[in-house]
Amino acid sequence: VAMYPLAVVGLGAQAEHVHPADSATWRWSWDARVFAGWNYQQRKFRDFQEIESQNWFMGAGEREGLGGRLLVHTMISLEPFTIQPLGSPQVFQTGETYRQAPLIDYQHPHDLFMGLSVRWTRPLASGRVFAEAAPVGAPAIGPAVFMHRPSAAENPSAPLGHHQFDATHITHGVVTAGVERYGIMLEGSWFRGAEPDENRKDIDLGALDSYSGRLSWRRRGWDAQFSGAHLENPEWIHPFADVTRLTASIGFTRADGRLAALAAWGQNREIHGTLDAYLLEATLRPQTQHTLYARAELTTKDILNAGGRHPAGVLHFHPLSRVGVLTGGYVFDVVQSRAGRVGIGGDVAGDRVPSNL
């Protein structure tokens, strides 16, 4: 059993439209990343491929207001149109559903609205306090989501442990508050625990029924965090099964961006067992136009018992499967400019398969 994904083209861009230093003036910025490629996956009795695009586009505005600083943020993805409804092929990936059946060997498309939020920040003598309200946002749980991590910047594939680390990054309904002093941040969130439904183009508003907390630290390129969350009924197929999620991570990013690395652990404590995920990933730019990246994972998955929606009061044994995967990739930047970069590259991945699979 092996997996061979290939991402062919990556596009990244950043820009700021800066106005004079006036407290009543908005300062706008934008960012975007587009992968377009051929994705081939091979698993015993299965052989599937797709031409697809993973992508996101982000804009933000900032100004003084309410005795502090206001930041409005929006992020969208065209994946509901550039990835098939079933999802992007990825051997042993799980999480969410398609046509009310759990996804296996596919990574679901991200929603059209990936972020809509307003944040208020007030400086302190040696830090800051902040509060955020987001119809769509990320509660205080886990490391930065894979698509925003420097250690995974050129990798279009989600980690197999995505739903143990950072799957809450497009939560529909989040309120967060926190304080930061001397590089140490303590924050907490109240949010809707259910994952987005199969309609990738709407916003699923509902009661805020879950909570999380995160303690993090940053200093001279290093960052670390420990977080925990209680998620109320996150999976549609398990409507009466809450999840406790714990995560810890430590990462390093050089000031010049030429090296970034992350080590992370995530754990879901579910009604059917404890699912751990371990992750090591890194991005290295030995020269301006050349990028190497790698990812190693060991993840516990609930694959053999995937089925329909579980009714209330039904509990049965779920044999779990521990899957390992090692990915290596390379990207060559064909175009580099102030407006962005265009590169071409690819990666290859192979899996360690447990005997029960």
CSV table of N, CA, C and O in Angstrom, one decimal, residues 64-160:
chain,number,residue,atom,x,y,z
A,64,GLU,N,-7.4,52.2,14.5
A,64,GLU,CA,-7.7,52.5,15.9
A,64,GLU,C,-9.2,52.6,16.2
A,64,GLU,O,-9.9,53.1,15.3
A,65,GLY,N,-9.6,52.2,17.4
A,65,GLY,CA,-11.0,52.3,17.7
A,65,GLY,C,-11.4,51.7,19.1
A,65,GLY,O,-10.7,50.7,19.5
A,66,LEU,N,-12.4,52.3,19.7
A,66,LEU,CA,-12.9,51.8,21.0
A,66,LEU,C,-11.7,51.7,22.1
A,66,LEU,O,-11.7,50.7,22.9
A,67,GLY,N,-10.8,52.6,22.1
A,67,GLY,CA,-9.8,52.6,23.0
A,67,GLY,C,-8.7,51.6,22.8
A,67,GLY,O,-7.8,51.4,23.6
A,68,GLY,N,-8.7,51.0,21.6
A,68,GLY,CA,-7.7,50.0,21.3
A,68,GLY,C,-7.5,50.0,19.8
A,68,GLY,O,-7.5,51.0,19.1
A,69,ARG,N,-7.3,48.8,19.3
A,69,ARG,CA,-7.1,48.6,17.8
A,69,ARG,C,-8.1,47.5,17.3
A,69,ARG,O,-8.3,46.5,17.9
A,70,LEU,N,-8.8,47.8,16.2
A,70,LEU,CA,-9.8,46.9,15.6
A,70,LEU,C,-9.2,46.3,14.4
A,70,LEU,O,-8.5,46.9,13.6
A,71,LEU,N,-9.4,45.0,14.3
A,71,LEU,CA,-9.0,44.2,13.1
A,71,LEU,C,-10.2,43.4,12.6
A,71,LEU,O,-10.8,42.6,13.3
A,72,VAL,N,-10.6,43.7,11.3
A,72,VAL,CA,-11.6,42.9,10.6
A,72,VAL,C,-10.9,41.9,9.7
A,72,VAL,O,-9.9,42.3,9.0
A,73,HIS,N,-11.4,40.7,9.6
A,73,HIS,CA,-10.6,39.7,8.8
A,73,HIS,C,-11.6,38.8,8.1
A,73,HIS,O,-12.7,38.5,8.6
A,74,THR,N,-11.3,38.5,6.9
A,74,THR,CA,-12.1,37.6,6.1
A,74,THR,C,-11.2,36.6,5.3
A,74,THR,O,-10.1,37.0,4.9
A,75,MET,N,-11.7,35.4,5.1
A,75,MET,CA,-11.0,34.4,4.4
A,75,MET,C,-11.9,33.5,3.6
A,75,MET,O,-12.9,33.1,4.2
A,76,ILE,N,-11.7,33.3,2.4
A,76,ILE,CA,-12.6,32.4,1.6
A,76,ILE,C,-11.7,31.4,0.9
A,76,ILE,O,-10.5,31.6,0.7
A,77,SER,N,-12.4,30.3,0.4
A,77,SER,CA,-11.8,29.3,-0.4
A,77,SER,C,-12.7,28.9,-1.5
A,77,SER,O,-13.9,28.8,-1.3
A,78,LEU,N,-12.1,28.7,-2.7
A,78,LEU,CA,-12.9,28.2,-3.8
A,78,LEU,C,-12.9,26.7,-3.9
A,78,LEU,O,-13.3,26.2,-5.0
A,79,GLU,N,-12.5,26.0,-2.9
A,79,GLU,CA,-12.5,24.5,-2.9
A,79,GLU,C,-13.8,23.9,-3.2
A,79,GLU,O,-13.9,22.8,-3.8
A,80,PRO,N,-15.0,24.5,-2.7
A,80,PRO,CA,-16.2,23.9,-3.1
A,80,PRO,C,-16.4,23.8,-4.6
A,80,PRO,O,-17.3,23.0,-5.1
A,81,PHE,N,-15.6,24.6,-5.4
A,81,PHE,CA,-15.8,24.6,-6.9
A,81,PHE,C,-14.5,23.9,-7.5
A,81,PHE,O,-14.6,23.5,-8.7
A,82,THR,N,-13.4,23.8,-6.8
A,82,THR,CA,-12.2,23.3,-7.5
A,82,THR,C,-11.8,21.9,-7.0
A,82,THR,O,-10.8,21.4,-7.5
A,83,ILE,N,-12.5,21.4,-6.0
A,83,ILE,CA,-12.3,20.0,-5.5
A,83,ILE,C,-13.7,19.3,-5.6
A,83,ILE,O,-14.7,19.9,-5.2
A,84,GLN,N,-13.7,18.1,-6.0
A,84,GLN,CA,-15.0,17.4,-6.1
A,84,GLN,C,-15.7,17.3,-4.8
A,84,GLN,O,-15.0,17.3,-3.7
A,85,PRO,N,-17.0,17.2,-4.8
A,85,PRO,CA,-17.8,17.2,-3.5
A,85,PRO,C,-17.3,16.1,-2.5
A,85,PRO,O,-17.4,16.3,-1.3
A,86,LEU,N,-16.9,15.0,-3.1
A,86,LEU,CA,-16.4,13.9,-2.3
A,86,LEU,C,-15.2,14.2,-1.5
A,86,LEU,O,-14.9,13.7,-0.4
A,87,GLY,N,-14.4,15.1,-2.1
A,87,GLY,CA,-13.1,15.6,-1.4
A,87,GLY,C,-11.9,15.3,-2.2
A,87,GLY,O,-11.9,14.7,-3.3
A,88,SER,N,-10.7,15.7,-1.7
A,88,SER,CA,-9.5,15.4,-2.3
A,88,SER,C,-8.9,14.1,-1.9
A,88,SER,O,-8.9,13.7,-0.7
A,89,PRO,N,-8.6,13.2,-2.9
A,89,PRO,CA,-8.1,11.8,-2.5
A,89,PRO,C,-6.9,11.9,-1.6
A,89,PRO,O,-5.9,12.6,-1.9
A,90,GLN,N,-6.9,11.2,-0.5
A,90,GLN,CA,-5.8,11.1,0.4
A,90,GLN,C,-5.9,9.8,1.2
A,90,GLN,O,-6.8,9.7,2.0
A,91,VAL,N,-5.0,8.8,0.9
A,91,VAL,CA,-5.1,7.5,1.5
A,91,VAL,C,-5.1,7.6,3.1
A,91,VAL,O,-4.3,8.3,3.7
A,92,PHE,N,-6.1,6.9,3.7
A,92,PHE,CA,-6.3,6.8,5.2
A,92,PHE,C,-6.7,8.1,5.8
A,92,PHE,O,-6.8,8.2,7.1
A,93,GLN,N,-7.1,9.2,5.1
A,93,GLN,CA,-7.6,10.4,5.7
A,93,GLN,C,-9.1,10.1,6.1
A,93,GLN,O,-9.8,9.4,5.4
A,94,THR,N,-9.5,10.7,7.2
A,94,THR,CA,-10.9,10.6,7.7
A,94,THR,C,-11.3,11.9,8.2
A,94,THR,O,-10.5,12.8,8.4
A,95,GLY,N,-12.6,12.0,8.5
A,95,GLY,CA,-13.2,13.2,9.1
A,95,GLY,C,-14.3,13.8,8.2
A,95,GLY,O,-14.2,14.0,7.0
A,96,GLU,N,-15.4,14.1,8.8
A,96,GLU,CA,-16.6,14.7,8.2
A,96,GLU,C,-17.3,13.6,7.3
A,96,GLU,O,-16.9,12.4,7.3
A,97,THR,N,-18.3,14.1,6.5
A,97,THR,CA,-19.1,13.1,5.8
A,97,THR,C,-19.4,13.6,4.3
A,97,THR,O,-19.2,14.8,4.0
A,98,TYR,N,-19.8,12.7,3.5
A,98,TYR,CA,-20.4,13.0,2.2
A,98,TYR,C,-21.6,12.1,1.9
A,98,TYR,O,-21.5,10.9,2.1
A,99,ARG,N,-22.7,12.8,1.6
A,99,ARG,CA,-24.0,12.1,1.5
A,99,ARG,C,-24.3,11.2,2.7
A,99,ARG,O,-24.7,10.1,2.6
A,100,GLN,N,-24.0,11.8,3.9
A,100,GLN,CA,-24.3,11.2,5.2
A,100,GLN,C,-23.5,9.9,5.5
A,100,GLN,O,-23.9,9.1,6.3
A,101,ALA,N,-22.4,9.7,4.8
A,101,ALA,CA,-21.5,8.6,5.1
A,101,ALA,C,-20.1,9.2,5.4
A,101,ALA,O,-19.7,10.2,4.8
A,102,PRO,N,-19.4,8.6,6.4
A,102,PRO,CA,-18.1,9.1,6.8
A,102,PRO,C,-17.1,9.0,5.6
A,102,PRO,O,-17.1,8.0,4.9
A,103,LEU,N,-16.3,10.1,5.5
A,103,LEU,CA,-15.3,10.1,4.5
A,103,LEU,C,-14.1,9.2,4.9
A,103,LEU,O,-13.6,9.3,6.1
A,104,ILE,N,-13.6,8.4,4.0
A,104,ILE,CA,-12.4,7.6,4.2
A,104,ILE,C,-11.6,7.7,2.9
A,104,ILE,O,-12.1,7.5,1.8
A,105,ASP,N,-10.3,7.9,3.0
A,105,ASP,CA,-9.4,8.1,1.9
A,105,ASP,C,-9.7,9.4,1.1
A,105,ASP,O,-9.2,9.5,0.0
A,106,TYR,N,-10.3,10.3,1.8
A,106,TYR,CA,-10.6,11.6,1.2
A,106,TYR,C,-10.5,12.7,2.2
A,106,TYR,O,-11.0,12.6,3.4
A,107,GLN,N,-9.9,13.9,1.8
A,107,GLN,CA,-9.9,15.1,2.7
A,107,GLN,C,-11.0,16.0,2.1
A,107,GLN,O,-11.1,16.4,1.0
A,108,HIS,N,-12.0,16.3,3.0
A,108,HIS,CA,-13.1,17.1,2.6
A,108,HIS,C,-12.7,18.5,2.1
A,108,HIS,O,-11.7,19.1,2.5
A,109,PRO,N,-13.5,19.1,1.1
A,109,PRO,CA,-13.2,20.5,0.7
A,109,PRO,C,-13.4,21.4,1.9
A,109,PRO,O,-14.3,21.2,2.7
A,110,HIS,N,-12.7,22.5,1.9
A,110,HIS,CA,-12.9,23.5,2.9
A,110,HIS,C,-14.1,24.4,2.5
A,110,HIS,O,-14.4,24.5,1.3
A,111,ASP,N,-14.8,25.0,3.4
A,111,ASP,CA,-15.9,25.8,3.2
A,111,ASP,C,-15.6,27.1,2.4
A,111,ASP,O,-14.4,27.6,2.4
A,112,LEU,N,-16.6,27.6,1.7
A,112,LEU,CA,-16.4,28.9,1.0
A,112,LEU,C,-16.0,30.0,1.9
A,112,LEU,O,-15.0,30.8,1.7
A,113,PHE,N,-16.6,30.1,3.1
A,113,PHE,CA,-16.3,31.0,4.1
A,113,PHE,C,-15.4,30.4,5.2
A,113,PHE,O,-15.9,29.6,6.0
A,114,MET,N,-14.1,30.6,5.1
A,114,MET,CA,-13.2,30.0,6.1
A,114,MET,C,-12.9,30.9,7.3
A,114,MET,O,-12.4,30.5,8.3
A,115,GLY,N,-13.2,32.2,7.1
A,115,GLY,CA,-13.0,33.1,8.2
A,115,GLY,C,-13.8,34.4,8.1
A,115,GLY,O,-13.8,35.0,7.0
A,116,LEU,N,-14.5,34.8,9.1
A,116,LEU,CA,-15.2,36.1,9.2
A,116,LEU,C,-15.1,36.5,10.7
A,116,LEU,O,-15.7,35.9,11.5
A,117,SER,N,-14.3,37.6,11.0
A,117,SER,CA,-14.1,37.9,12.4
A,117,SER,C,-13.8,39.4,12.6
A,117,SER,O,-13.4,40.1,11.7
A,118,VAL,N,-14.0,39.8,13.9
A,118,VAL,CA,-13.7,41.1,14.3
A,118,VAL,C,-12.9,41.0,15.6
A,118,VAL,O,-13.4,40.3,16.5
A,119,ARG,N,-11.7,41.6,15.7
A,119,ARG,CA,-10.9,41.5,16.9
A,119,ARG,C,-10.6,42.9,17.4
A,119,ARG,O,-10.2,43.8,16.7
A,120,TRP,N,-10.6,43.0,18.8
A,120,TRP,CA,-10.3,44.2,19.4
A,120,TRP,C,-9.1,43.9,20.4
A,120,TRP,O,-9.1,43.0,21.1
A,121,THR,N,-8.0,44.8,20.3
A,121,THR,CA,-6.8,44.6,21.1
A,121,THR,C,-6.5,45.9,21.8
A,121,THR,O,-6.6,47.0,21.2
A,122,ARG,N,-6.1,45.8,23.1
A,122,ARG,CA,-5.7,47.0,23.8
A,122,ARG,C,-4.3,46.8,24.4
A,122,ARG,O,-4.1,45.7,25.1
A,123,PRO,N,-3.4,47.6,24.1
A,123,PRO,CA,-2.0,47.5,24.6
A,123,PRO,C,-2.0,47.6,26.2
A,123,PRO,O,-2.7,48.4,26.8
A,124,LEU,N,-1.1,46.9,26.8
A,124,LEU,CA,-0.7,47.0,28.2
A,124,LEU,C,0.7,47.4,28.3
A,124,LEU,O,1.4,47.5,27.3
A,125,ALA,N,1.2,47.7,29.5
A,125,ALA,CA,2.5,48.2,29.7
A,125,ALA,C,3.5,47.2,29.2
A,125,ALA,O,4.6,47.6,28.6
A,126,SER,N,3.3,45.9,29.3
A,126,SER,CA,4.2,44.9,28.8
A,126,SER,C,3.5,43.8,28.1
A,126,SER,O,3.9,42.6,28.1
A,127,GLY,N,2.4,44.1,27.4
A,127,GLY,CA,1.6,43.1,26.7
A,127,GLY,C,0.3,43.7,26.1
A,127,GLY,O,0.3,44.8,25.7
A,128,ARG,N,-0.7,42.9,26.1
A,128,ARG,CA,-2.0,43.3,25.5
A,128,ARG,C,-3.1,42.4,26.0
A,128,ARG,O,-2.9,41.3,26.5
A,129,VAL,N,-4.3,42.9,25.9
A,129,VAL,CA,-5.5,42.1,26.1
A,129,VAL,C,-6.3,42.1,24.8
A,129,VAL,O,-6.2,43.1,24.0
A,130,PHE,N,-7.1,41.1,24.5
A,130,PHE,CA,-7.8,41.1,23.2
A,130,PHE,C,-9.1,40.3,23.4
A,130,PHE,O,-9.2,39.4,24.3
A,131,ALA,N,-10.0,40.6,22.5
A,131,ALA,CA,-11.3,39.8,22.4
A,131,ALA,C,-11.7,39.7,20.9
A,131,ALA,O,-11.4,40.7,20.2
A,132,GLU,N,-12.3,38.6,20.6
A,132,GLU,CA,-12.7,38.4,19.2
A,132,GLU,C,-14.0,37.7,19.1
A,132,GLU,O,-14.3,36.8,19.9
A,133,ALA,N,-14.8,38.2,18.1
A,133,ALA,CA,-16.1,37.5,17.8
A,133,ALA,C,-16.0,37.1,16.3
A,133,ALA,O,-15.6,37.9,15.5
A,134,ALA,N,-16.4,35.8,16.0
A,134,ALA,CA,-16.2,35.3,14.7
A,134,ALA,C,-17.4,34.5,14.3
A,134,ALA,O,-17.6,33.4,14.9
A,135,PRO,N,-18.2,34.9,13.3
A,135,PRO,CA,-19.2,33.9,12.7
A,135,PRO,C,-18.5,32.7,12.2
A,135,PRO,O,-19.1,31.6,12.2
A,136,VAL,N,-17.3,32.9,11.6
A,136,VAL,CA,-16.5,31.7,11.2
A,136,VAL,C,-15.1,32.0,11.7
A,136,VAL,O,-14.5,33.1,11.3
A,137,GLY,N,-14.5,31.1,12.5
A,137,GLY,CA,-13.2,31.4,13.0
A,137,GLY,C,-12.6,30.2,13.7
A,137,GLY,O,-13.1,29.1,13.6
A,138,ALA,N,-11.4,30.4,14.3
A,138,ALA,CA,-10.7,29.4,15.0
A,138,ALA,C,-10.6,29.6,16.5
A,138,ALA,O,-10.1,30.6,16.9
A,139,PRO,N,-11.2,28.7,17.3
A,139,PRO,CA,-11.1,28.8,18.7
A,139,PRO,C,-9.7,28.5,19.2
A,139,PRO,O,-8.8,28.0,18.4
A,140,ALA,N,-9.4,28.8,20.5
A,140,ALA,CA,-8.1,28.6,21.0
A,140,ALA,C,-7.8,27.1,21.3
A,140,ALA,O,-8.0,26.6,22.4
A,141,ILE,N,-7.4,26.4,20.3
A,141,ILE,CA,-7.1,25.0,20.4
A,141,ILE,C,-6.1,24.6,19.3
A,141,ILE,O,-6.2,25.0,18.1
A,142,GLY,N,-5.0,24.0,19.7
A,142,GLY,CA,-4.0,23.5,18.8
A,142,GLY,C,-3.0,24.5,18.3
A,142,GLY,O,-3.1,25.7,18.5
A,143,PRO,N,-2.0,24.0,17.5
A,143,PRO,CA,-1.1,24.9,16.8
A,143,PRO,C,-1.8,25.6,15.7
A,143,PRO,O,-3.0,25.4,15.4
A,144,ALA,N,-1.1,26.5,15.0
A,144,ALA,CA,-1.7,27.2,13.8
A,144,ALA,C,-2.1,26.1,12.8
A,144,ALA,O,-1.4,25.1,12.7
A,145,VAL,N,-3.2,26.3,12.1
A,145,VAL,CA,-3.7,25.4,11.2
A,145,VAL,C,-2.6,25.1,10.1
A,145,VAL,O,-1.8,26.0,9.7
A,146,PHE,N,-2.6,23.9,9.5
A,146,PHE,CA,-1.5,23.5,8.6
A,146,PHE,C,-1.3,24.5,7.4
A,146,PHE,O,-0.2,24.7,7.0
A,147,MET,N,-2.4,25.1,6.9
A,147,MET,CA,-2.3,26.0,5.7
A,147,MET,C,-1.6,27.3,6.1
A,147,MET,O,-1.2,28.0,5.1
A,148,HIS,N,-1.5,27.6,7.3
A,148,HIS,CA,-0.8,28.9,7.7
A,148,HIS,C,0.5,28.6,8.4
A,148,HIS,O,1.1,29.6,8.9
A,149,ARG,N,0.9,27.4,8.6
A,149,ARG,CA,2.2,27.1,9.3
A,149,ARG,C,3.4,27.3,8.3
A,149,ARG,O,3.4,26.7,7.2
A,150,PRO,N,4.4,28.0,8.7
A,150,PRO,CA,5.6,28.1,7.8
A,150,PRO,C,6.2,26.7,7.6
A,150,PRO,O,6.8,26.5,6.5
A,151,SER,N,6.1,25.8,8.5
A,151,SER,CA,6.7,24.5,8.3
A,151,SER,C,5.9,23.6,7.3
A,151,SER,O,6.4,22.6,6.9
A,152,ALA,N,4.7,24.1,6.9
A,152,ALA,CA,3.9,23.3,5.9
A,152,ALA,C,3.5,24.2,4.7
A,152,ALA,O,2.6,23.9,4.0
A,153,ALA,N,4.2,25.3,4.5
A,153,ALA,CA,3.8,26.3,3.6
A,153,ALA,C,3.7,25.8,2.1
A,153,ALA,O,2.8,26.3,1.4
A,154,GLU,N,4.5,24.8,1.7
A,154,GLU,CA,4.5,24.3,0.4
A,154,GLU,C,3.8,23.0,0.2
A,154,GLU,O,3.7,22.5,-0.9
A,155,ASN,N,3.2,22.5,1.3
A,155,ASN,CA,2.5,21.2,1.2
A,155,ASN,C,1.0,21.4,1.1
A,155,ASN,O,0.4,21.9,2.0
A,156,PRO,N,0.4,20.9,0.0
A,156,PRO,CA,-1.0,21.1,-0.2
A,156,PRO,C,-1.9,20.2,0.6
A,156,PRO,O,-3.1,20.4,0.7
A,157,SER,N,-1.3,19.1,1.1
A,157,SER,CA,-2.1,18.0,1.8
A,157,SER,C,-2.3,18.3,3.3
A,157,SER,O,-1.4,18.7,4.0
A,158,ALA,N,-3.5,18.0,3.8
A,158,ALA,CA,-3.8,18.1,5.2
A,158,ALA,C,-3.1,17.0,5.9
A,158,ALA,O,-3.0,15.9,5.4
A,159,PRO,N,-2.6,17.2,7.2
A,159,PRO,CA,-2.0,16.0,7.9
A,159,PRO,C,-3.1,15.0,8.2
A,159,PRO,O,-4.3,15.3,8.3
A,160,LEU,N,-2.7,13.7,8.3
A,160,LEU,CA,-3.7,12.7,8.7
A,160,LEU,C,-4.3,12.9,10.0
A,160,LEU,O,-5.4,12.5,10.3
